[in-house]
Amino acid sequence: MTTGSSAQVIPLHRSRDDEAQPAAPREHDAPVVAFPGATADTEQQEQGDPLARFLTFLRHRLTGDYTVDEFGFDPELTDTLVLPPLRVLYEKWFRVSTHGVANLPAEGGALLVANHSGVLPIDSVMTAFAVHEQRARHLRMLGADLVFKTPLLGTLARRSGQTLACGPDAERLLRAGELVGVWPEGFKGVGKPFSERYKLQRFGRGGFVSAALRTGVPIIPVSIVGAEEIYPKLADLKPLARLLGLPYFPVTPFFPLLGPLGAIPLPTKWHIEFGEPIPTDGFAAEAEEDPLLIFNLNDQVREAIQQMLYRRLSQRRSIFRD
């Protein structure tokens, strides 16, 4: 977690009265050093200057003045190196529109549950960027084992705030007041064929519901429209997938036919909608042990997302524009 600090900033301009008699510096005035999480004006100015922000990042790397939490999350690295290139995808390529932002809490823990699609899990990182853009908060995403077993990708995932999709980790984050994101369809959702687009797959046994009940945080349904079409999956080369240790090996109109060029996602128009929160703090003690309650809540969240998808699709005029 980042830690805040405060400092006094020496004024950089003077009024006309000051020009006649310059103010002498006081003994306790000192240069302001921007550390991760600081709230001083100097750091706020650097936020609008990419070069200054990058130089500050390098200085912190060299001096060790940065923080990493128990899960390996490095907020300064994420803000400086990970989010800027995602902004290009978010604003220029997919032109993401967000809806229901008022349902995102400005503080405190909440569990965001979203549909999953698109062959590659780009929808998850676009959702995380949307949360940061709209609420200036980091979405702590829960990922599959494969993510953390992949060289380089696993390290980047940890550094950017992701952690393994397991109950104890999710509960610790939620109790700490974090926003946690989960995509319960897993590989069944992200790897489903194009013919089944926007039809939610099974949500498993409701492990995310148990985590929300144990911590008393609201569940926020999230629907993502646009990701289904970035890689229209026509077939699955299962023998090749088994050979490579992958859950599937997709065949799209452009991949593997065009090689690396076929891996460029189509520039579809996206809509990310944050639904009305479903509270979990009004149930009796040990409610997380009630399988019927977990099943009902699991189904309620799934149905809420499905209806949001249908409603948004009915309003969509084109895959590639508003």
Coordinates of C-alpha atoms in Angstrom, one line a residue:
M1 CA 0.0 0.0 0.0
T2 CA 1.2 3.5 -0.6
T3 CA 1.8 5.9 2.2
G4 CA 0.9 9.6 2.2
S5 CA 3.1 12.4 3.2
S6 CA 2.7 16.2 3.3
A7 CA 5.2 19.0 2.9
Q8 CA 5.2 22.8 2.7
V9 CA 5.7 24.2 -0.8
I10 CA 7.7 27.4 -1.3
P11 CA 5.6 29.8 -3.5
L12 CA 6.8 30.0 -7.1
H13 CA 5.2 33.5 -7.8
R14 CA 4.8 36.8 -5.9
S15 CA 2.3 39.6 -5.9
R16 CA 3.2 43.2 -6.9
D17 CA 3.6 44.0 -3.2
D18 CA 6.0 41.2 -2.8
E19 CA 8.2 42.5 -5.7
A20 CA 9.1 45.6 -3.7
Q21 CA 10.1 43.6 -0.7
P22 CA 11.0 40.0 -1.4
A23 CA 10.1 37.6 1.4
A24 CA 13.1 36.1 3.1
P25 CA 13.1 32.3 3.2
R26 CA 12.4 30.8 6.6
E27 CA 14.7 28.3 8.2
H28 CA 12.2 25.4 8.1
D29 CA 11.5 25.8 4.4
A30 CA 12.9 22.8 2.5
P31 CA 12.7 21.4 -1.0
V32 CA 9.8 19.2 -1.7
V33 CA 10.5 15.6 -2.7
A34 CA 7.7 13.7 -4.3
F35 CA 7.4 10.1 -3.0
P36 CA 4.8 7.6 -4.1
G37 CA 1.4 8.5 -2.7
A38 CA 2.5 12.0 -1.7
T39 CA 0.0 14.9 -1.9
A40 CA 2.3 17.8 -2.4
D41 CA 1.8 20.3 -5.2
T42 CA 5.1 19.4 -6.8
E43 CA 3.9 15.8 -7.4
Q44 CA 0.6 17.1 -8.7
Q45 CA 2.5 19.2 -11.2
E46 CA 4.5 16.2 -12.3
Q47 CA 1.3 14.2 -13.0
G48 CA 0.8 16.5 -16.1
D49 CA 4.4 16.1 -17.2
P50 CA 5.2 12.6 -18.5
L51 CA 8.9 13.3 -18.6
A52 CA 9.1 14.7 -15.1
R53 CA 7.0 11.7 -13.8
F54 CA 9.3 9.2 -15.5
L55 CA 12.4 10.9 -14.1
T56 CA 10.8 10.8 -10.6
F57 CA 10.1 7.1 -11.2
L58 CA 13.7 6.4 -12.1
R59 CA 15.0 8.3 -9.1
H60 CA 12.8 6.3 -6.8
R61 CA 14.0 3.0 -8.4
L62 CA 17.6 4.1 -7.8
T63 CA 17.1 5.2 -4.2
G64 CA 14.6 2.5 -3.2
D65 CA 12.0 5.1 -2.3
Y66 CA 8.9 3.2 -3.4
T67 CA 6.4 0.8 -1.9
V68 CA 5.3 -2.8 -2.8
D69 CA 2.6 -4.4 -0.8
E70 CA 2.4 -8.0 0.5
F71 CA 1.0 -9.2 -2.9
G72 CA 3.8 -7.6 -4.9
F73 CA 1.7 -4.6 -6.1
D74 CA 3.8 -1.6 -7.1
P75 CA 1.5 1.4 -7.6
E76 CA 4.2 3.7 -8.9
L77 CA 5.4 1.3 -11.6
T78 CA 1.7 0.7 -12.6
D79 CA 0.9 4.4 -12.9
T80 CA 4.1 5.2 -14.8
L81 CA 4.7 2.3 -17.1
V82 CA 1.5 0.2 -17.3
L83 CA -1.4 2.6 -17.5
P84 CA 0.0 5.0 -20.2
P85 CA 0.0 2.5 -23.0
L86 CA -3.3 1.1 -21.9
R87 CA -4.8 4.6 -22.3
V88 CA -4.1 4.4 -26.1
L89 CA -6.1 1.2 -26.3
Y90 CA -8.8 2.6 -24.0
E91 CA -9.3 6.0 -25.7
K92 CA -8.1 5.6 -29.3
W93 CA -8.6 2.0 -30.3
F94 CA -11.6 0.7 -28.4
R95 CA -13.0 4.2 -27.5
V96 CA -14.5 2.9 -24.3
S97 CA -17.6 4.5 -22.9
T98 CA -18.4 3.9 -19.3
H99 CA -21.9 3.8 -17.7
G100 CA -23.1 3.7 -14.1
V101 CA -19.9 5.1 -12.6
A102 CA -21.9 6.4 -9.6
N103 CA -22.2 2.7 -8.6
L104 CA -18.4 2.6 -8.0
P105 CA -17.6 3.4 -4.4
A106 CA -15.1 6.3 -3.9
E107 CA -13.7 4.5 -0.9
G108 CA -14.0 1.1 0.9
G109 CA -14.0 -2.4 -0.4
A110 CA -16.3 -3.8 -3.1
L111 CA -16.2 -6.9 -5.4
L112 CA -16.6 -6.2 -9.1
V113 CA -17.9 -9.2 -11.1
A114 CA -17.8 -9.1 -14.9
N115 CA -18.4 -11.1 -18.0
H116 CA -15.4 -12.5 -19.8
S117 CA -14.7 -12.7 -23.5
G118 CA -12.4 -11.9 -26.4
V119 CA -9.9 -14.8 -26.6
L120 CA -7.3 -12.7 -24.8
P121 CA -8.3 -11.2 -21.5
I122 CA -8.0 -7.6 -22.7
D123 CA -11.4 -6.9 -21.2
S124 CA -10.1 -7.3 -17.7
V125 CA -7.3 -4.7 -18.1
M126 CA -9.7 -2.3 -19.8
T127 CA -12.1 -2.6 -16.9
A128 CA -9.2 -1.9 -14.5
F129 CA -8.2 1.2 -16.5
A130 CA -11.9 2.4 -16.5
V131 CA -12.0 2.1 -12.7
H132 CA -8.7 4.0 -12.3
E133 CA -9.9 6.6 -14.8
Q134 CA -13.2 7.2 -13.2
R135 CA -12.4 6.7 -9.5
A136 CA -8.6 7.1 -9.3
R137 CA -8.5 3.7 -7.6
H138 CA -6.6 0.5 -8.6
L139 CA -8.7 -2.6 -9.3
R140 CA -7.1 -5.6 -7.8
M141 CA -7.8 -8.3 -10.3
L142 CA -7.9 -12.0 -9.5
G143 CA -6.2 -14.1 -12.1
A144 CA -5.9 -17.8 -13.1
D145 CA -2.8 -19.9 -12.3
L146 CA -1.7 -19.8 -16.0
V147 CA -1.1 -16.0 -15.7
F148 CA 1.3 -16.3 -12.8
K149 CA 3.1 -19.4 -14.3
T150 CA 4.0 -17.5 -17.5
P151 CA 7.4 -16.0 -17.4
L152 CA 7.5 -12.2 -17.4
L153 CA 3.7 -12.0 -17.6
G154 CA 3.4 -13.4 -14.1
T155 CA 5.8 -10.8 -12.7
L156 CA 4.1 -7.9 -14.5
A157 CA 0.7 -9.1 -13.3
R158 CA 1.9 -9.1 -9.6
R159 CA 3.5 -5.7 -10.0
S160 CA 0.3 -4.2 -11.5
G161 CA -1.9 -5.4 -8.7
Q162 CA -3.2 -8.8 -9.7
T163 CA -3.1 -11.9 -7.5
L164 CA -4.2 -15.5 -7.6
A165 CA -7.9 -16.1 -7.7
C166 CA -8.3 -17.7 -4.3
G167 CA -10.6 -16.9 -1.3
P168 CA -8.0 -15.9 1.3
D169 CA -6.3 -13.4 -1.0
A170 CA -9.6 -11.9 -2.1
E171 CA -10.8 -11.6 1.5
R172 CA -7.6 -9.9 2.7
L173 CA -7.9 -7.3 -0.1
L174 CA -11.5 -6.7 0.5
R175 CA -11.0 -6.3 4.3
A176 CA -8.3 -3.8 3.5
G177 CA -10.8 -1.6 1.6
E178 CA -9.7 -2.5 -1.9
L179 CA -11.7 -2.8 -5.1
V180 CA -11.4 -6.4 -6.3
G181 CA -12.3 -7.7 -9.8
V182 CA -13.2 -11.2 -10.7
W183 CA -14.3 -12.8 -14.0
P184 CA -16.0 -16.1 -12.8
E185 CA -16.5 -17.5 -16.3
G186 CA -12.7 -18.0 -16.5
F187 CA -11.4 -19.6 -19.7
K188 CA -14.9 -20.9 -20.6
G189 CA -15.9 -17.3 -21.1
V190 CA -12.8 -15.8 -22.7
G191 CA -12.3 -18.7 -25.0
K192 CA -15.9 -19.4 -26.1
P193 CA -16.7 -19.4 -29.9
F194 CA -18.0 -16.4 -31.7
S195 CA -21.4 -18.2 -32.2
E196 CA -21.9 -18.0 -28.4
R197 CA -21.0 -14.3 -27.9
Y198 CA -22.7 -12.5 -25.0
K199 CA -24.1 -15.7 -23.6
L200 CA -22.7 -16.1 -20.1
Q201 CA -21.1 -19.4 -19.2
R202 CA -21.3 -21.0 -15.8
F203 CA -20.1 -19.0 -12.8
G204 CA -18.7 -21.9 -11.0
R205 CA -19.7 -22.6 -7.4
G206 CA -19.9 -19.1 -6.2
G207 CA -16.6 -18.7 -4.5
F208 CA -16.7 -14.9 -5.1
V209 CA -20.0 -14.8 -3.3
S210 CA -18.5 -16.4 -0.2
A211 CA -15.7 -13.9 -0.1
A212 CA -18.1 -11.0 -0.3
L213 CA -20.3 -12.5 2.4
R214 CA -17.3 -13.0 4.8
T215 CA -16.2 -9.4 4.3
G216 CA -19.6 -7.8 4.1
V217 CA -18.7 -5.8 0.9
P218 CA -21.2 -5.1 -1.9
I219 CA -21.0 -7.0 -5.2
I220 CA -21.1 -4.8 -8.3
P221 CA -22.2 -6.5 -11.5
V222 CA -20.2 -5.3 -14.6
S223 CA -21.1 -5.8 -18.2
I224 CA -18.6 -5.4 -21.0
V225 CA -19.9 -5.0 -24.6
G226 CA -17.5 -4.9 -27.5
A227 CA -14.8 -7.4 -26.4
E228 CA -16.6 -10.4 -27.9
E229 CA -15.7 -9.1 -31.4
I230 CA -12.1 -8.2 -31.1
Y231 CA -11.0 -11.8 -32.0
P232 CA -13.9 -13.7 -33.6
K233 CA -13.1 -17.3 -32.6
L234 CA -14.2 -19.7 -35.3
A235 CA -12.4 -22.9 -34.2
D236 CA -10.1 -24.4 -31.6
L237 CA -7.0 -26.4 -32.4
K238 CA -7.1 -28.6 -29.3
P239 CA -4.2 -30.9 -30.1
L240 CA -1.9 -27.8 -30.5
A241 CA -3.4 -26.3 -27.4
R242 CA -2.5 -29.4 -25.4
L243 CA 1.0 -29.5 -26.8
L244 CA 1.5 -25.9 -25.7
G245 CA -0.2 -26.3 -22.4
L246 CA -2.9 -23.8 -23.2
P247 CA -6.6 -24.0 -22.5
Y248 CA -7.3 -23.4 -26.2
F249 CA -5.6 -22.4 -29.4
P250 CA -8.0 -20.1 -31.3
V251 CA -8.6 -19.8 -35.0
T252 CA -9.9 -16.5 -36.1
P253 CA -10.5 -14.9 -39.6
F254 CA -7.0 -13.4 -39.3
F255 CA -5.0 -15.8 -36.9
P256 CA -2.9 -17.8 -37.5
L257 CA -3.4 -17.1 -41.2
L258 CA -1.7 -13.6 -41.0
G259 CA 0.8 -14.5 -38.3
P260 CA 1.6 -11.7 -35.8
L261 CA -0.6 -9.3 -37.7
G262 CA -3.6 -11.5 -37.0
A263 CA -3.0 -10.9 -33.3
I264 CA -4.0 -7.2 -33.6
P265 CA -7.5 -6.9 -32.1
L266 CA -10.3 -5.4 -34.2
P267 CA -11.0 -1.8 -33.2
T268 CA -14.5 -2.4 -31.9
K269 CA -16.5 0.2 -29.9
W270 CA -16.7 -0.8 -26.2
H271 CA -19.2 -0.1 -23.4
I272 CA -18.4 -0.9 -19.8
E273 CA -21.4 -0.6 -17.4
F274 CA -21.2 -0.8 -13.6
G275 CA -24.5 -2.1 -12.3
E276 CA -26.3 -1.4 -9.1
P277 CA -24.5 -2.8 -6.1
I278 CA -25.9 -6.0 -4.4
P279 CA -25.4 -5.7 -0.6
T280 CA -24.1 -8.6 1.4
D281 CA -23.8 -7.1 4.9
G282 CA -27.4 -7.7 5.9
F283 CA -27.3 -11.5 6.2
A284 CA -27.1 -13.5 9.4
A285 CA -23.8 -14.7 10.8
E286 CA -22.1 -17.6 9.0
A287 CA -24.3 -16.9 5.9
E288 CA -21.3 -17.8 3.8
E289 CA -21.8 -21.4 4.9
D290 CA -25.3 -21.6 3.4
P291 CA -25.1 -23.3 0.0
L292 CA -28.6 -22.2 -1.0
L293 CA -27.9 -18.6 -0.3
I294 CA -24.6 -18.7 -2.2
F295 CA -26.3 -20.3 -5.1
N296 CA -29.1 -17.7 -5.2
L297 CA -26.7 -14.8 -4.9
N298 CA -24.5 -16.3 -7.6
D299 CA -27.5 -16.6 -9.9
Q300 CA -28.7 -13.1 -9.1
V301 CA -25.3 -11.6 -10.0
R302 CA -25.1 -13.7 -13.2
E303 CA -28.7 -12.7 -14.2
A304 CA -28.0 -9.0 -13.5
I305 CA -24.9 -9.1 -15.8
Q306 CA -26.8 -11.0 -18.6
Q307 CA -29.7 -8.5 -18.5
M308 CA -27.2 -5.5 -18.7
L309 CA -25.6 -7.1 -21.7
Y310 CA -28.9 -7.6 -23.5
R311 CA -30.0 -4.1 -22.7
R312 CA -26.8 -2.6 -24.0
L313 CA -26.8 -4.7 -27.1
S314 CA -30.3 -3.7 -27.9
Q315 CA -29.1 0.0 -27.9
R316 CA -26.0 -0.7 -30.0
R317 CA -26.2 0.4 -33.6
S318 CA -22.8 -0.8 -34.8
I319 CA -19.9 -3.0 -33.7
F320 CA -17.4 -0.4 -34.6
R321 CA -19.1 3.0 -33.7
D322 CA -21.7 4.5 -31.4

